[in-house]
Amino acid sequence: MSDSSAPKSNAIVIGAGVSGLLAAHVLADIADVTLIERDTLPNGPYPRRGIPQARHAHMVWSGGVKALEELLPGIVNDLTGQGARLVPIMSGLVSKAPSGQWFRRFNGSRHHNLVCSRDLLDSAIRERVLPHPRITLRKDTAVDELTGTADRVDGVRIRHHATEAVLKADLVVDATGRGSHAPVWLQTLGLLPVLERVVDAGVTYATRIYRTPDGAADFPLVNVQASPTQAPGRGGIILPIERGRWLVTLAGSRGGEPTTSGEDFVAFARGLDHPIIGDLIAKAEPLGEVTTSRSTANRRRYYEKARHWPEGFAVIGDSVAGYNPVYGHGLTVAAQTAVALRATIHRHSITTPGTARRIQRAAAGPVHTAWSLAVGQDIFYPGASDTPPTAFERALAKFIDRAVDTGSRNPRALRALLDVMSMERPPARLFAPDMLLTMAVGRKLPHLADPPLSPAEQAFIDR
C-alpha cells in the first residue's frame, strides 16, 4: 500500500466491462480512479449495449474463478446464491472433443467452472466495485483521444453529450474491448503501429434460452465441439443458468452458419456430430427468440513488443486480444490480468518510469495462454488467416490433439490437459515428464462411442 501522507495518485479506466471494473477495483488500492463508460449501465442483471457476445454461452474457467475470488472475496458465493453454478469438470460435463472422442467423466476433480448468464456476472461485479469510495463512474461519456506525447500519456479528452473536457491522470488504462481505439490514439501521438494478428474462423453464433425441463435441474453441461478438420465446423453447448433456464449456443463456421430461425434451431443442433443437444432442447420450452453474432475473430495486438511505449498508458482485456468465444477464456483472462496488474502496481508506483510497460508485459501472460489455445484450433479453418500456420502452431496442434486423444482415454492425462484449459497452468504443462510418459506408455481405455451419461441422464433423454 502507498503511504497515506504521499501525494494522491489518480488513474483513469476506460470501459466498465469486466476488465475495466476489475482494473478499477485494483487501482483503487493506490489511486483515485475515474471509470469512464460510454453507455448507461443497467441496475441489476440485465443486458447492456456494446457487448453483443454477452448473449451467448460464457463460463469462467477454474483459473478465472480463483482469480475472481482473490480479487473480490466472497464473489463466488454471491453468484451461486443468485443461481450461478460451480460445475465440477469433468463429472459435471459431457463433452465431445473436436477430434471426435467423448471425454470420460470422473469425480474428485479440482477444476470447478463458474456458469451463469453474463448479465448476472457483470451485475455482481458492478455491485462489488462501483460503491468503492475511491472510484467515480462517469457514464454516457466517450473518450475521443489521449492527451500527452509519445513519451507520456497524461490524460484523456472526453465528451459527455455536447460538453467536452480534458481529464488528467497518472495512469490511463484502456479496457474498451474489441472496439478499442488505442491503435489510432497511439498513432495520433506519433507512435508506430504495433504488430497485430487476426485469425478468423468465420464462426457465427446463435443462442436461444429455454426453460429447464422438469427433472433436468442437475443435468450436466453438454458440449459438442466443432472440428476445424471437417469444415464447416459446427458445435454447440447447453449451459444451465440462473432462474431455471438453459442457455443454448450453436456455432458454425463459413458455409455452415446457424440462422435466426427458431424452426431451424433444433434441426441444426440435431445435425451436429452427435444429436444429443437437439434431442434435449426438442423437449424444452423456448423462452425467447434466437439471437446471432458474428463477432468471433481472434485478434491480438502485441503491445508488449512495441519498441517504444509511453509512460502513463496501458491496454488490457479484449483491447489487447479478443478470442473466439467458443473457448470461453476471455473472462478468465480479464480476472488473471487484474491479478497481474495488482501485483505490478504494488511493486512499482504508477508514476515510476517503466511501470506502464511493466503492466503491459504482465498483461501479456494470461493473453498468451488463451491465444495459444484458441489459435491452435481456429488457424486450421479454411480462410482463417492470410498466413498459413507456423511450424510451431502445426506441431503444437498435433501435440494437443494427441493429448486430447490420450486424455479422452486416461483420466490422469485429462487432469493435466484440464490444468492448461482451465488456465491454471501454461501450455508447457503438456510437455512435463509425467504427461509425456502417460501419453507414451500410460494405460489407455477404449474410446467411448456414446456420450458418457448416467442411467438417469440417459433415461431423461429417452423419455
Tab-separated table of C-alpha atoms in Angstrom:
chain	number	residue	atom	x	y	z
A	1	MET	CA	0.000	0.000	0.000
A	2	SER	CA	1.130	3.557	-0.597
A	3	ASP	CA	1.989	5.932	2.265
A	4	SER	CA	-1.143	7.914	3.186
A	5	SER	CA	0.988	11.058	3.576
A	6	ALA	CA	2.258	10.864	-0.010
A	7	PRO	CA	0.569	12.886	-2.795
A	8	LYS	CA	-2.512	11.111	-4.101
A	9	SER	CA	-2.194	9.331	-7.423
A	10	ASN	CA	-5.072	9.252	-9.857
A	11	ALA	CA	-5.975	6.860	-12.628
A	12	ILE	CA	-8.498	6.677	-15.443
A	13	VAL	CA	-10.004	3.391	-16.639
A	14	ILE	CA	-11.891	3.484	-19.935
A	15	GLY	CA	-14.662	0.911	-20.175
A	16	ALA	CA	-16.837	-0.584	-17.428
A	17	GLY	CA	-16.925	-4.166	-18.653
A	18	VAL	CA	-15.426	-6.950	-16.562
A	19	SER	CA	-11.825	-5.996	-17.404
A	20	GLY	CA	-12.407	-2.327	-16.636
A	21	LEU	CA	-14.291	-2.962	-13.407
A	22	LEU	CA	-11.618	-5.296	-12.066
A	23	ALA	CA	-8.836	-2.908	-13.095
A	24	ALA	CA	-10.600	-0.013	-11.365
A	25	HIS	CA	-11.024	-2.103	-8.223
A	26	VAL	CA	-7.319	-2.956	-8.163
A	27	LEU	CA	-6.146	0.584	-8.905
A	28	ALA	CA	-8.347	1.968	-6.125
A	29	ASP	CA	-5.868	0.403	-3.695
A	30	ILE	CA	-3.333	3.079	-4.590
A	31	ALA	CA	-5.174	5.829	-6.502
A	32	ASP	CA	-8.373	7.765	-7.014
A	33	VAL	CA	-9.976	6.181	-10.073
A	34	THR	CA	-12.288	7.664	-12.672
A	35	LEU	CA	-14.132	4.934	-14.567
A	36	ILE	CA	-15.395	6.193	-17.921
A	37	GLU	CA	-18.230	4.327	-19.642
A	38	ARG	CA	-19.836	5.387	-22.912
A	39	ASP	CA	-23.198	3.752	-22.087
A	40	THR	CA	-25.652	3.731	-19.203
A	41	LEU	CA	-25.090	0.659	-17.061
A	42	PRO	CA	-28.167	-1.372	-16.082
A	43	ASN	CA	-29.224	-1.528	-12.463
A	44	GLY	CA	-29.201	-5.268	-11.956
A	45	PRO	CA	-28.610	-8.379	-14.066
A	46	TYR	CA	-29.928	-7.030	-17.338
A	47	PRO	CA	-28.474	-6.735	-20.863
A	48	ARG	CA	-26.295	-3.764	-21.758
A	49	ARG	CA	-25.165	-2.285	-25.030
A	50	GLY	CA	-21.718	-2.730	-26.511
A	51	ILE	CA	-21.091	-6.417	-25.825
A	52	PRO	CA	-23.046	-8.466	-28.400
A	53	GLN	CA	-21.142	-11.596	-27.382
A	54	ALA	CA	-22.770	-11.363	-23.930
A	55	ARG	CA	-25.918	-13.043	-25.248
A	56	HIS	CA	-24.034	-16.257	-25.949
A	57	ALA	CA	-22.539	-19.001	-23.792
A	58	HIS	CA	-19.959	-17.857	-21.248
A	59	MET	CA	-18.157	-19.598	-18.466
A	60	VAL	CA	-15.307	-18.747	-16.142
A	61	TRP	CA	-12.693	-21.495	-16.085
A	62	SER	CA	-11.334	-22.501	-12.694
A	63	GLY	CA	-8.207	-20.359	-13.134
A	64	GLY	CA	-10.509	-17.363	-13.534
A	65	VAL	CA	-12.716	-18.410	-10.619
A	66	LYS	CA	-9.678	-18.406	-8.338
A	67	ALA	CA	-8.585	-15.007	-9.644
A	68	LEU	CA	-12.065	-13.517	-9.158
A	69	GLU	CA	-12.237	-14.816	-5.609
A	70	GLU	CA	-8.768	-13.441	-4.886
A	71	LEU	CA	-9.797	-10.019	-6.164
A	72	LEU	CA	-13.315	-9.927	-4.705
A	73	PRO	CA	-13.500	-12.361	-1.758
A	74	GLY	CA	-16.953	-13.881	-1.490
A	75	ILE	CA	-17.989	-13.084	-5.081
A	76	VAL	CA	-18.448	-16.763	-5.922
A	77	ASN	CA	-20.848	-17.224	-3.004
A	78	ASP	CA	-22.689	-14.071	-4.108
A	79	LEU	CA	-23.144	-15.540	-7.571
A	80	THR	CA	-24.109	-19.052	-6.518
A	81	GLY	CA	-26.582	-17.504	-4.097
A	82	GLN	CA	-28.255	-15.906	-7.116
A	83	GLY	CA	-28.401	-19.120	-9.101
A	84	ALA	CA	-24.974	-19.476	-10.704
A	85	ARG	CA	-23.413	-22.938	-10.626
A	86	LEU	CA	-19.931	-24.171	-9.843
A	87	VAL	CA	-19.626	-27.122	-12.179
A	88	PRO	CA	-17.032	-29.826	-11.429
A	89	ILE	CA	-15.045	-30.658	-14.548
A	90	MET	CA	-15.372	-33.497	-15.652
A	91	SER	CA	-18.168	-35.082	-13.582
A	92	GLY	CA	-20.491	-32.184	-14.411
A	93	LEU	CA	-19.644	-32.040	-18.121
A	94	VAL	CA	-20.478	-34.264	-21.076
A	95	SER	CA	-18.081	-33.228	-23.841
A	96	LYS	CA	-17.176	-34.405	-27.325
A	97	ALA	CA	-13.688	-33.326	-28.439
A	98	PRO	CA	-13.016	-31.755	-31.870
A	99	SER	CA	-11.284	-34.977	-32.858
A	100	GLY	CA	-14.493	-36.916	-32.190
A	101	GLN	CA	-13.787	-38.636	-28.869
A	102	TRP	CA	-16.013	-38.339	-25.824
A	103	PHE	CA	-14.178	-37.363	-22.662
A	104	ARG	CA	-14.584	-39.639	-19.695
A	105	ARG	CA	-16.217	-38.180	-16.620
A	106	PHE	CA	-14.624	-38.653	-13.225
A	107	ASN	CA	-15.194	-37.491	-9.663
A	108	GLY	CA	-12.751	-35.694	-7.431
A	109	SER	CA	-11.743	-33.004	-9.897
A	110	ARG	CA	-10.153	-29.843	-8.530
A	111	HIS	CA	-11.438	-27.842	-11.516
A	112	HIS	CA	-14.751	-26.074	-10.983
A	113	ASN	CA	-16.054	-23.708	-13.666
A	114	LEU	CA	-18.464	-20.882	-12.871
A	115	VAL	CA	-21.556	-20.905	-15.064
A	116	CYS	CA	-24.253	-18.237	-15.235
A	117	SER	CA	-25.521	-15.575	-17.606
A	118	ARG	CA	-23.122	-12.788	-18.479
A	119	ASP	CA	-25.729	-10.316	-17.204
A	120	LEU	CA	-25.604	-11.831	-13.718
A	121	LEU	CA	-21.803	-11.961	-13.640
A	122	ASP	CA	-21.430	-8.342	-14.726
A	123	SER	CA	-24.074	-7.179	-12.253
A	124	ALA	CA	-22.439	-8.965	-9.309
A	125	ILE	CA	-19.054	-7.428	-10.124
A	126	ARG	CA	-20.563	-3.949	-10.530
A	127	GLU	CA	-22.261	-4.256	-7.137
A	128	ARG	CA	-18.903	-5.026	-5.534
A	129	VAL	CA	-16.770	-2.471	-7.395
A	130	LEU	CA	-18.783	0.681	-8.024
A	131	PRO	CA	-19.544	1.589	-4.359
A	132	HIS	CA	-15.809	1.882	-3.643
A	133	PRO	CA	-15.216	5.410	-2.229
A	134	ARG	CA	-12.182	5.978	-4.463
A	135	ILE	CA	-13.971	5.059	-7.709
A	136	THR	CA	-16.021	7.639	-9.617
A	137	LEU	CA	-18.169	6.438	-12.516
A	138	ARG	CA	-18.738	8.800	-15.444
A	139	LYS	CA	-21.425	7.186	-17.590
A	140	ASP	CA	-22.649	8.219	-21.039
A	141	THR	CA	-19.173	9.594	-21.651
A	142	ALA	CA	-16.973	8.938	-24.685
A	143	VAL	CA	-13.189	9.214	-24.858
A	144	ASP	CA	-12.129	10.932	-28.075
A	145	GLU	CA	-8.357	10.805	-27.677
A	146	LEU	CA	-5.402	10.547	-25.347
A	147	THR	CA	-3.598	13.683	-24.241
A	148	GLY	CA	0.132	13.979	-23.823
A	149	THR	CA	3.015	12.964	-26.038
A	150	ALA	CA	4.628	9.869	-27.484
A	151	ASP	CA	6.724	9.711	-24.311
A	152	ARG	CA	3.973	10.164	-21.719
A	153	VAL	CA	0.189	9.990	-21.754
A	154	ASP	CA	-1.194	12.382	-19.170
A	155	GLY	CA	-4.946	12.129	-19.603
A	156	VAL	CA	-7.885	11.867	-21.994
A	157	ARG	CA	-10.210	14.176	-23.864
A	158	ILE	CA	-13.816	13.231	-23.077
A	159	ARG	CA	-17.209	14.115	-24.477
A	160	HIS	CA	-20.437	13.985	-22.468
A	161	HIS	CA	-23.347	14.851	-24.744
A	162	ALA	CA	-22.332	18.257	-26.149
A	163	THR	CA	-19.728	19.042	-23.486
A	164	GLU	CA	-16.006	18.357	-23.938
A	165	ALA	CA	-13.326	18.316	-21.262
A	166	VAL	CA	-9.825	17.052	-20.531
A	167	LEU	CA	-9.186	14.780	-17.550
A	168	LYS	CA	-5.623	14.393	-16.289
A	169	ALA	CA	-4.235	11.201	-14.735
A	170	ASP	CA	-1.019	9.477	-13.707
A	171	LEU	CA	-2.191	6.336	-15.496
A	172	VAL	CA	-4.782	5.748	-18.225
A	173	VAL	CA	-5.982	2.166	-18.793
A	174	ASP	CA	-7.881	1.203	-21.938
A	175	ALA	CA	-10.360	-1.606	-21.234
A	176	THR	CA	-12.832	-0.804	-24.009
A	177	GLY	CA	-12.746	-4.261	-25.577
A	178	ARG	CA	-12.826	-5.391	-29.192
A	179	GLY	CA	-13.710	-1.901	-30.432
A	180	SER	CA	-10.677	-0.273	-28.789
A	181	HIS	CA	-9.348	2.889	-30.447
A	182	ALA	CA	-5.928	2.517	-28.809
A	183	PRO	CA	-4.125	1.856	-32.128
A	184	VAL	CA	-5.449	5.125	-33.567
A	185	TRP	CA	-4.846	7.068	-30.360
A	186	LEU	CA	-1.224	5.934	-30.180
A	187	GLN	CA	-0.546	6.728	-33.815
A	188	THR	CA	-2.063	10.185	-33.300
A	189	LEU	CA	0.571	10.736	-30.618
A	190	GLY	CA	3.261	9.813	-33.157
A	191	LEU	CA	3.885	6.180	-32.231
A	192	LEU	CA	4.360	3.438	-34.804
A	193	PRO	CA	1.627	0.794	-35.247
A	194	VAL	CA	2.079	-2.348	-33.160
A	195	LEU	CA	2.157	-5.829	-34.614
A	196	GLU	CA	-1.359	-7.214	-34.993
A	197	ARG	CA	-2.609	-10.655	-35.952
A	198	VAL	CA	-6.109	-11.819	-36.860
A	199	VAL	CA	-7.256	-15.426	-37.056
A	200	ASP	CA	-10.895	-15.543	-38.090
A	201	ALA	CA	-12.573	-18.921	-38.464
A	202	GLY	CA	-15.719	-17.150	-39.676
A	203	VAL	CA	-17.843	-18.568	-36.882
A	204	THR	CA	-21.430	-17.417	-36.399
A	205	TYR	CA	-23.168	-17.946	-33.058
A	206	ALA	CA	-26.870	-18.481	-32.485
A	207	THR	CA	-28.298	-18.586	-28.964
A	208	ARG	CA	-31.690	-19.321	-27.522
A	209	ILE	CA	-32.871	-19.520	-23.904
A	210	TYR	CA	-35.033	-22.441	-22.786
A	211	ARG	CA	-36.848	-23.292	-19.603
A	212	THR	CA	-35.037	-26.152	-17.906
A	213	PRO	CA	-37.261	-29.213	-18.362
A	214	ASP	CA	-38.717	-30.874	-15.275
A	215	GLY	CA	-36.267	-33.398	-13.906
A	216	ALA	CA	-33.223	-31.763	-15.519
A	217	ALA	CA	-32.259	-29.268	-12.815
A	218	ASP	CA	-28.983	-31.102	-12.174
A	219	PHE	CA	-28.303	-32.190	-15.740
A	220	PRO	CA	-24.629	-31.728	-16.696
A	221	LEU	CA	-23.262	-29.213	-19.165
A	222	VAL	CA	-23.324	-30.683	-22.655
A	223	ASN	CA	-20.720	-29.659	-25.224
A	224	VAL	CA	-20.279	-30.948	-28.777
A	225	GLN	CA	-17.156	-29.272	-30.114
A	226	ALA	CA	-16.556	-28.344	-33.744
A	227	SER	CA	-13.662	-29.785	-35.710
A	228	PRO	CA	-11.521	-27.499	-37.900
A	229	THR	CA	-10.527	-30.516	-39.988
A	230	GLN	CA	-14.123	-31.109	-41.093
A	231	ALA	CA	-15.189	-27.723	-42.401
A	232	PRO	CA	-17.661	-26.283	-41.958
A	233	GLY	CA	-17.105	-26.751	-38.257
A	234	ARG	CA	-20.290	-26.980	-36.219
A	235	GLY	CA	-20.722	-27.238	-32.479
A	236	GLY	CA	-22.997	-26.408	-29.591
A	237	ILE	CA	-23.299	-26.185	-25.834
A	238	ILE	CA	-26.008	-26.253	-23.181
A	239	LEU	CA	-25.266	-24.198	-20.077
A	240	PRO	CA	-27.574	-24.241	-17.056
A	241	ILE	CA	-28.018	-20.657	-15.859
A	242	GLU	CA	-29.906	-18.918	-13.092
A	243	ARG	CA	-33.696	-18.876	-12.762
A	244	GLY	CA	-34.154	-22.414	-14.046
A	245	ARG	CA	-33.004	-21.830	-17.601
A	246	TRP	CA	-30.791	-23.410	-20.219
A	247	LEU	CA	-28.662	-21.134	-22.360
A	248	VAL	CA	-28.072	-22.955	-25.640
A	249	THR	CA	-25.478	-21.675	-28.098
A	250	LEU	CA	-24.915	-23.229	-31.510
A	251	ALA	CA	-21.996	-22.299	-33.750
A	252	GLY	CA	-20.983	-22.856	-37.344
A	253	SER	CA	-18.067	-21.692	-39.467
A	254	ARG	CA	-18.221	-20.437	-43.069
A	255	GLY	CA	-20.712	-22.401	-45.097
A	256	GLY	CA	-22.326	-23.950	-42.036
A	257	GLU	CA	-23.687	-20.990	-40.097
A	258	PRO	CA	-26.803	-21.244	-37.926
A	259	THR	CA	-29.643	-18.838	-38.689
A	260	THR	CA	-32.047	-16.743	-36.626
A	261	SER	CA	-34.879	-19.158	-37.389
A	262	GLY	CA	-36.391	-20.785	-34.337
A	263	GLU	CA	-37.656	-23.614	-36.529
A	264	ASP	CA	-34.126	-24.371	-37.747
A	265	PHE	CA	-32.524	-24.215	-34.298
A	266	VAL	CA	-33.363	-27.746	-33.161
A	267	ALA	CA	-32.618	-29.191	-36.598
A	268	PHE	CA	-29.182	-27.548	-36.612
A	269	ALA	CA	-28.458	-28.972	-33.145
A	270	ARG	CA	-29.501	-32.450	-34.234
A	271	GLY	CA	-27.197	-32.131	-37.249
A	272	LEU	CA	-24.053	-31.796	-35.131
A	273	ASP	CA	-21.607	-34.695	-34.884
A	274	HIS	CA	-23.973	-36.066	-32.241
A	275	PRO	CA	-27.674	-35.137	-31.831
A	276	ILE	CA	-27.676	-35.005	-28.006
A	277	ILE	CA	-28.168	-31.211	-27.797
A	278	GLY	CA	-31.011	-31.283	-30.312
A	279	ASP	CA	-32.646	-34.214	-28.546
A	280	LEU	CA	-32.545	-32.339	-25.237
A	281	ILE	CA	-33.895	-28.994	-26.429
A	282	ALA	CA	-36.579	-30.569	-28.628
A	283	LYS	CA	-38.497	-31.272	-25.420
A	284	ALA	CA	-37.752	-27.919	-23.782
A	285	GLU	CA	-39.807	-24.716	-23.872
A	286	PRO	CA	-38.099	-21.774	-25.624
A	287	LEU	CA	-38.273	-18.503	-23.662
A	288	GLY	CA	-37.317	-16.108	-26.432
A	289	GLU	CA	-36.128	-15.702	-29.980
A	290	VAL	CA	-32.801	-16.743	-31.464
A	291	THR	CA	-30.020	-14.135	-31.305
A	292	THR	CA	-26.934	-14.303	-33.507
A	293	SER	CA	-23.457	-12.782	-33.554
A	294	ARG	CA	-20.510	-12.818	-35.943
A	295	SER	CA	-18.067	-11.003	-33.656
A	296	THR	CA	-15.913	-14.085	-33.158
A	297	ALA	CA	-12.489	-13.426	-34.705
A	298	ASN	CA	-9.314	-13.918	-32.687
A	299	ARG	CA	-7.455	-10.605	-32.785
A	300	ARG	CA	-4.249	-9.873	-30.888
A	301	ARG	CA	-2.251	-6.668	-30.662
A	302	TYR	CA	1.296	-7.191	-29.414
A	303	TYR	CA	1.610	-4.025	-27.332
A	304	GLU	CA	4.142	-5.711	-25.059
A	305	LYS	CA	6.535	-5.933	-28.030
A	306	ALA	CA	6.319	-2.251	-29.006
A	307	ARG	CA	9.769	-0.729	-29.454
A	308	HIS	CA	8.653	2.459	-27.716
A	309	TRP	CA	5.853	2.608	-25.137
A	310	PRO	CA	4.579	5.792	-23.466
A	311	GLU	CA	4.583	6.235	-19.720
A	312	GLY	CA	1.155	6.538	-18.153
A	313	PHE	CA	-0.792	4.270	-20.521
A	314	ALA	CA	-1.756	0.585	-20.529
A	315	VAL	CA	-4.121	-1.611	-22.545
A	316	ILE	CA	-5.848	-4.691	-21.082
A	317	GLY	CA	-8.562	-7.237	-21.741
A	318	ASP	CA	-10.137	-7.627	-25.167
A	319	SER	CA	-8.442	-4.374	-26.165
A	320	VAL	CA	-5.244	-6.451	-26.279
A	321	ALA	CA	-6.715	-9.701	-27.541
A	322	GLY	CA	-10.197	-10.931	-28.295
A	323	TYR	CA	-10.871	-14.631	-28.768
A	324	ASN	CA	-13.400	-16.851	-30.436
A	325	PRO	CA	-15.884	-17.079	-27.526
A	326	VAL	CA	-16.314	-20.827	-28.008
A	327	TYR	CA	-13.195	-21.430	-25.906
A	328	GLY	CA	-14.555	-19.384	-23.005
A	329	HIS	CA	-11.261	-17.837	-21.919
A	330	GLY	CA	-11.937	-14.085	-22.205
A	331	LEU	CA	-13.373	-13.690	-18.702
A	332	THR	CA	-10.601	-15.770	-17.176
A	333	VAL	CA	-8.006	-13.592	-18.921
A	334	ALA	CA	-9.728	-10.475	-17.542
A	335	ALA	CA	-9.571	-11.746	-13.961
A	336	GLN	CA	-5.992	-13.017	-14.204
A	337	THR	CA	-4.858	-9.773	-15.819
A	338	ALA	CA	-6.304	-7.802	-12.906
A	339	VAL	CA	-4.324	-10.007	-10.509
A	340	ALA	CA	-1.180	-9.314	-12.540
A	341	LEU	CA	-1.971	-5.579	-12.574
A	342	ARG	CA	-2.349	-5.534	-8.800
A	343	ALA	CA	0.981	-7.295	-8.306
A	344	THR	CA	2.708	-4.800	-10.611
A	345	ILE	CA	1.354	-1.605	-9.065
A	346	HIS	CA	2.113	-2.837	-5.552
A	347	ARG	CA	5.737	-3.319	-6.556
A	348	HIS	CA	6.070	-0.133	-8.605
A	349	SER	CA	4.328	3.213	-8.227
A	350	ILE	CA	2.213	4.160	-11.249
A	351	THR	CA	4.338	7.287	-11.539
A	352	THR	CA	7.618	5.362	-11.621
A	353	PRO	CA	9.293	5.307	-15.055
A	354	GLY	CA	8.721	1.976	-16.761
A	355	THR	CA	5.609	0.976	-14.804
A	356	ALA	CA	3.288	1.250	-17.810
A	357	ARG	CA	5.489	-1.099	-19.834
A	358	ARG	CA	5.661	-3.489	-16.865
A	359	ILE	CA	1.860	-3.549	-16.747
A	360	GLN	CA	1.720	-4.253	-20.473
A	361	ARG	CA	4.138	-7.146	-20.196
A	362	ALA	CA	2.319	-8.561	-17.169
A	363	ALA	CA	-0.963	-8.459	-19.085
A	364	ALA	CA	0.622	-10.463	-21.902
A	365	GLY	CA	0.976	-13.557	-19.695
A	366	PRO	CA	-2.694	-14.614	-19.455
A	367	VAL	CA	-3.235	-13.407	-23.025
A	368	HIS	CA	-0.539	-15.710	-24.371
A	369	THR	CA	-2.059	-18.847	-22.847
A	370	ALA	CA	-5.582	-18.101	-24.098
A	371	TRP	CA	-4.300	-17.072	-27.527
A	372	SER	CA	-2.305	-20.274	-27.952
A	373	LEU	CA	-5.329	-22.408	-27.107
A	374	ALA	CA	-7.728	-20.535	-29.400
A	375	VAL	CA	-5.465	-20.048	-32.400
A	376	GLY	CA	-4.182	-23.615	-32.103
A	377	GLN	CA	-7.644	-24.685	-33.290
A	378	ASP	CA	-9.003	-21.809	-35.391
A	379	ILE	CA	-5.917	-21.315	-37.578
A	380	PHE	CA	-6.787	-24.571	-39.364
A	381	TYR	CA	-10.194	-23.440	-40.613
A	382	PRO	CA	-10.163	-22.541	-44.334
A	383	GLY	CA	-9.668	-18.801	-44.821
A	384	ALA	CA	-8.953	-18.138	-41.154
A	385	SER	CA	-5.727	-16.235	-41.796
A	386	ASP	CA	-3.812	-14.587	-44.616
A	387	THR	CA	-0.745	-16.514	-43.486
A	388	PRO	CA	-0.560	-20.284	-43.042
A	389	PRO	CA	0.018	-21.850	-39.628
A	390	THR	CA	3.586	-21.616	-38.458
A	391	ALA	CA	5.654	-24.752	-37.974
A	392	PHE	CA	5.293	-24.260	-34.214
A	393	GLU	CA	1.491	-23.952	-34.469
A	394	ARG	CA	1.294	-27.123	-36.546
A	395	ALA	CA	3.492	-29.016	-34.096
A	396	LEU	CA	1.571	-27.699	-31.072
A	397	ALA	CA	-1.784	-28.565	-32.660
A	398	LYS	CA	-0.657	-32.142	-33.341
A	399	PHE	CA	0.627	-32.448	-29.797
A	400	ILE	CA	-2.607	-31.111	-28.303
A	401	ASP	CA	-4.628	-33.494	-30.494
A	402	ARG	CA	-2.531	-36.330	-29.130
A	403	ALA	CA	-3.014	-35.056	-25.588
A	404	VAL	CA	-6.776	-34.860	-26.163
A	405	ASP	CA	-6.806	-38.394	-27.549
A	406	THR	CA	-4.882	-39.650	-24.527
A	407	GLY	CA	-6.984	-37.598	-22.140
A	408	SER	CA	-10.223	-38.993	-23.533
A	409	ARG	CA	-8.990	-42.462	-22.520
A	410	ASN	CA	-6.853	-41.720	-19.463
A	411	PRO	CA	-8.131	-39.573	-16.560
A	412	ARG	CA	-4.583	-38.804	-15.411
A	413	ALA	CA	-3.713	-37.247	-18.760
A	414	LEU	CA	-7.063	-35.460	-18.825
A	415	ARG	CA	-6.323	-33.805	-15.481
A	416	ALA	CA	-3.097	-32.383	-16.917
A	417	LEU	CA	-4.957	-31.193	-20.008
A	418	LEU	CA	-7.539	-29.508	-17.778
A	419	ASP	CA	-4.759	-27.716	-15.907
A	420	VAL	CA	-3.995	-25.944	-19.186
A	421	MET	CA	-7.553	-25.474	-20.451
A	422	SER	CA	-8.517	-24.041	-17.047
A	423	MET	CA	-5.637	-21.546	-17.317
A	424	GLU	CA	-4.170	-22.733	-14.054
A	425	ARG	CA	-1.002	-23.894	-15.801
A	426	PRO	CA	0.720	-22.721	-19.012
A	427	PRO	CA	0.732	-24.885	-22.177
A	428	ALA	CA	4.217	-26.112	-21.161
A	429	ARG	CA	2.383	-28.340	-18.644
A	430	LEU	CA	1.549	-30.649	-21.532
A	431	PHE	CA	5.255	-31.233	-22.104
A	432	ALA	CA	6.037	-32.120	-18.489
A	433	PRO	CA	7.738	-35.522	-17.994
A	434	ASP	CA	4.729	-37.127	-16.302
A	435	MET	CA	2.442	-36.085	-19.157
A	436	LEU	CA	4.872	-37.275	-21.832
A	437	LEU	CA	5.261	-40.588	-20.055
A	438	THR	CA	1.494	-41.009	-19.744
A	439	MET	CA	0.990	-40.308	-23.435
A	440	ALA	CA	3.777	-42.703	-24.406
A	441	VAL	CA	3.181	-45.710	-22.188
A	442	GLY	CA	0.276	-44.908	-19.879
A	443	ARG	CA	-2.710	-47.239	-19.746
A	444	LYS	CA	-5.424	-46.146	-22.157
A	445	LEU	CA	-9.040	-47.234	-22.075
A	446	PRO	CA	-11.013	-47.685	-25.312
A	447	HIS	CA	-12.654	-44.641	-26.868
A	448	LEU	CA	-16.243	-44.014	-25.827
A	449	ALA	CA	-18.621	-44.464	-28.758
A	450	ASP	CA	-21.532	-42.740	-26.997
A	451	PRO	CA	-21.913	-39.845	-24.557
A	452	PRO	CA	-20.857	-40.852	-21.021
A	453	LEU	CA	-24.296	-40.421	-19.469
A	454	SER	CA	-25.520	-41.931	-16.231
A	455	PRO	CA	-28.550	-44.261	-16.464
A	456	ALA	CA	-30.762	-41.497	-15.055
A	457	GLU	CA	-29.441	-38.952	-17.566
A	458	GLN	CA	-29.960	-41.361	-20.469
A	459	ALA	CA	-33.440	-42.140	-19.220
A	460	PHE	CA	-34.274	-38.445	-19.208
A	461	ILE	CA	-33.273	-38.157	-22.889
A	462	ASP	CA	-35.162	-41.320	-23.839
A	463	ARG	CA	-38.377	-40.478	-22.030
